[in-house]
Amino acid sequence: MLELTESSMDHNLEDNQVRILFRDSPIVSPVCIVEADANVVILVVTVTSVNRFVFTHPNKLFTEDQKSMKNTKQPSIFQQALIKPLMNFSSFSLFEHAINIPVPTTAASHIMPYHTGYIFALSYESGGVTICKITKDDTLCLYDLRQANIFARLLSYTPSILRYGSTSSPDAVVGISFFTAKLQHNKKNLFLVTLSMNGHLRLYICNNLHTIDSWTILVDILVDKRFAMAGHTDSTMVLRKCHENKNEYPKFVVFVPSEGFKIFQCLRDETGHALTKLVLNETNSINFKEKSVMDFCVTSEFLFTLVNNPDEETDWEVKSYDLNEQLHPGFNLALLEPPPQHDVYNSTSTEPKEFYSNLIFNKSSFSVSTIYSALSMLRNSDSFSKAECDWELTKFYALRVIESEIRSITAESDEPVGDDDVYELNLKYWGEFYTSCVEYHIGTVKPLGIFYETNSKVVCIVKKSRISFLRPTDFLETALYFPHFIPVPDSEEAASHTTTLLKYLEIMDNIESTLDEPHKYKIEKRIRGNKQNSMEIWDELANLIIEADPHSEVLERRHFVGMLTNKLRGLGVHGTVIMKNVIQILSTWDSENEVQVAHTSMDTTSSDDTERGSVSQFFMGSRLGANVTYRILMQLLSHRYMIGRNTLILQAIVSKFASERGDQEGVHILTSFNDQRTAQLTLLRCFSLLDLCDRPGEFVHDNWSENGLKVANLINCRALDQLVIGKIPEFWPIKLVELFCNSVTGGLAIRSRVNHLKPSMVLDYADAAGRALWCNEDSPEHPFEDFLIGACQYNTLAFYATTLQQYRQMDTERSVLRIFYSGVSDFFLRSPQAALSRLISIPHQNLRDAPYFCTKILGIQDQSQYLPNIFFEKIVNLFQIFGYTYGVQRLAEEALGICRDDRWVRIMSVLGFKSALTLRDYESAFQFILCMQKQSIGPSGQLLLGKERESSIRTFVTKVLENRDIDVLVGLKTEAFSDTIRDEIEKVLHAQAKLSDPLAEDSVYQMVYFYHLCRRNFEKAAMIMLERVTQVGIKGKGRGALEIQRDAYLDILSCISLTNEDTAKKIQIGSGDNSNVDDWLIVLQNTKISVTPESMPVEDHFGIMERVKSYEKIRRECELCISLLLLQDEQEVDPVKYFHERERAEACVSNLVSIHHYDQAIKVAQMWEISYLPVISTFTKTCVNLVYNIKPASGDPADYVRHLELSELPNSNASVPDLAFLLLKKYISTLEKPKESKLHQEATTVLLQHSINLPRWLLESYKKRDVNQLILCFMRYGDWEEAADLSLEVLDVALGRRDSKEFDPSVQVVTPFLHLPIIPYNTIEDLANQMNQYTKSQPKLVDVIQTLRERCDDFVLRVLETRQERRLMFTA
């Protein structure tokens, strides 16, 4: 089976693994992979076949736009495996019958020149080499290489493969390789190099590229003189071809066990006439006696070997040899990351679960399969479901398994389990779990091979489960670990400086070997705990090292002082200068300074490096590339931190050594306080950056993303391409530096800092990433800060802000940035109040000393005189993003204290006003109004309110009314504003009232009324409530509206009662002309207040609106509303509408009478001047019902008089009928107008109609008002005797027989001195005539008629006598 994996440091690939199964045919290594312009070709040789896989090149599949989509997955070429048009596959069998098939010892494959086909070579133990060619038309050609020998051609008639037997031949080929090169006429030729067991290295040329049936041996040499001995062979030799450079012939390296490496250069033969011939010349011989070489690869500059310890499987190493080194040739041991330790020291005293979880689940030490394999040792590992595709679920699974295991142990224990026991169990099982992970991990990282990757210039080590990368060292690392690689300049002074630098770094290495892990941890703890005052730790370590026990087990400590003294003396007079230069390198991260310290123009680039140009936008753009960058950067920072830390220790040792012993002869290194302070600040920066790079990327909370993007846009930061929001992605956890490298901001910043002096593009990229993260004092840009804001990494931004304190000079720029970044972080992490406290403390007066802050954050290119104003505006916008209104108000107040320009005063006043209004801080809001422009000139030249002030007053009043905070307007100090503002407020109040719903419980009308009332402006208060009455009458329906109308009338009456008499007589509805009000309505509509046609001011639809209402008219309308509310249980009632009051009043009286509310009915009738007859008539009928014991619907006769006022009656405890007649007497006596008797007539008529005798009081009262009408009433209903008796009484009065006071004034005694009285004589005559008609049915009427006629005759005689007497009197 062939397993292929495609990895890329530039692009994230999907479907990048494929397995190809060759049944019953093992693969013969190596597999050849060739990348052409249009294709990627994979050539595979098996025991029985040759195979060709041609994939379409990704450059031909994707457009530039598709490839430029960073951080998105792109399909691997192996995705084409099932797509036939994109992948071309051919396989050819070499044997027709699977009998006695020889097994090849090695193979080689290559693309033919000019892409005319594909060539393969298979070598056998018998010494034969079979050449196979697959043409473009998929035909197979075979050739036996031994035919290139003239003697072997004699056997050409026999098939070559059939001649191969099982016998090993000394001439068997153990190494084979193809290459192409140009010879004559720039024509490409195909060459083959073979290495035989007998040490023969042969070079062949193909004479016919079409048929490959003609080969010529050009070179046949021995790789070592030992092979000249007869019978000496070696089958373990290895042949490798050096990576070819363009326009150069290749090198070949032969590894001879126990001897070393032989390097042969292929060159053109320049001797004689053989212009088409190549030769192989041995250029170098490298001794290497170790036999445990697992693999090796060679480049144009280096030879890399992978060496294994035969006695220890996990002990392996990589050694490199510089092929160009002449002075100190030899192998150098590469610095490899050590495998995880079995025994780890928990120096932080954290809980075992947390400590081991951080070691295991960091996604860089152990793979998921390794973790599951380690968990299989626990008995409860099968009790939970696995999720091998999700890293976080894997961690959760491991935690559950171990916790379940511990619970099982505690449950099985017979003794009580305490906290210490649980701690020990956690320590045991988590420790065992970690140890198992280490053991399984070591098995999976066993190296299998090594190769050189030409694009990224790194050495790759292939392991069972992964690929590791080996990079070159940078200048400081080379000077520290490989000082012999640092070239010594020719100049004596430069050479002295370089030598001193190397000696100084050697001292750093000695101090590092002296420190143990507890000391290192103590330093880190002290730095984290007290970064500003950590000088004491260096004195403690100096004491510990100088006063070390001579019998200490650590050999370095026993002899350290003497050794250090000698090395310090070896520094000479340049020691102090070198120390300062090293600190300068660390503090600036400037690669140019590294070269200046060495005083040499060191060029470690190869020929192709110097011409490579700038890196592409995809370089190191994948997650793999970002991870490699992160690891390299961590290594670089760790070395810088180590040098800075050990420099401080050295300074402390030198100071203590000089002060206590006074023996400094020959030691010329001096440390001042400034040097120590500079070194300490440099170390703090290295440590902080190291800690910063190792921080994991944080998830972006859902409530962070939107505001975070707004903040990034506000301060001109590019947002991250893909924010990690919501579900945990499969590649999580990821380091912050990896996110930075994958971002657009980070990629641009890193590529712009790439320095081509580095020997490797990967190292160059990582070094550039470090310089992008390391913000120098004079740096014109801060890309990492932009990234943190754009990626919403606010925890890290807060941490980064603290690191800005560790710069050499805490200038205004750093101070402002530190406060600003801390404030931005506080918005997300702590509280907006904390952000306000920080941001408001920024010294805005000195912002001109912070050019980056002004340019980047504020967006100002020049030093504007309005810099503080723009600063406050930007900060206010920041608070507006988060909706922290109080912060906006507070900043506006601060800004108004320094703003002098009218424009900025206007802007800040408006912002502060809106914020204060939102917070319902009306006092502050009104103060902001007073800060606005006071007046403006109108079109006619008149003075008007400023537009902002006018608009703000409208908004202010509107908001107060919306929030029902009218007491705020009442509480405003009148002396704080002018009459113009007061008038403006009242206009808005009235306009808002007209636009509001008059039916609302707490309507605007009520608030405006309250406002005027508190201002003791009773007239305007009455006016606004009268307006509400009218609005309710138009818009309202039902009881609720009627109650509102009633209450409004009562409020009006209350206001009128508080005014003077003149004002009380007349109350004006409006303010006169309505045109001004209409203008205000339009303005209020523009402030987004809901306006409907029904909500517009009331218009008189019948003509001119009545403007004046009298006090009495208001009272009667109010009484009408009260009366209508009494009818609510009997019928649906609506408010009283304007122009319909009288109709409603008449109907109301009728309805009140029907429900026995006679008092109220009489009251309404009295106010509205409505006749009382319906009331008296109905109430008299009620009396009739009581007489006849006719009960109401409720069955209680008292209901007839329940709603009537009885307290004023003379006998309120009488029976209900008596009370009713008493009330009737009261009504008639009080309501009947003088000289009228309509009410008496109505009551009498009703009583007589129901055959009820008239009450004495009614009879007497009626006689005094109109006795004639009373007689007629008796006559109408046939009460002849009562009518006759009354007539006789009238006649008796006229005859002087009776007192006239009992009758109306028309009935008087007949005397000659007065005019004749007007008695109802005709009525009496008519009575006598009508009674005469009923004498038959009522015989007793005969006597009555006779008496009546006699009395009439007496009256007539008396009248005649009086007339005669009168005549005589006037005659005399």
Short mmCIF file of N, CA, C and O in Angstrom, two decimals, residues 242 454 538 601 743 997:
data_model
loop_
_atom_site.label_atom_id
_atom_site.label_comp_id
_atom_site.label_asym_id
_atom_site.label_seq_id
_atom_site.Cartn_x
_atom_site.Cartn_y
_atom_site.Cartn_z
N CYS A 242 22.06 14.98 -5.23
CA CYS A 242 21.84 16.30 -4.62
C CYS A 242 20.73 17.02 -5.37
O CYS A 242 20.54 16.82 -6.57
N THR A 454 12.73 22.19 -0.87
CA THR A 454 13.44 23.26 -1.57
C THR A 454 12.71 24.60 -1.51
O THR A 454 13.34 25.66 -1.52
N TRP A 538 17.76 39.09 41.18
CA TRP A 538 19.10 38.91 40.59
C TRP A 538 20.16 38.90 41.68
O TRP A 538 21.12 38.12 41.62
N SER A 601 29.96 41.68 6.92
CA SER A 601 28.81 41.59 6.02
C SER A 601 28.54 40.13 5.72
O SER A 601 28.68 39.67 4.60
N SER A 743 -3.94 36.17 9.53
CA SER A 743 -4.79 37.33 9.25
C SER A 743 -4.19 38.17 8.13
O SER A 743 -3.00 38.10 7.82
N ASP A 997 -53.36 61.80 22.44
CA ASP A 997 -54.67 61.15 22.59
C ASP A 997 -55.36 61.74 23.82
O ASP A 997 -54.90 61.53 24.95
#
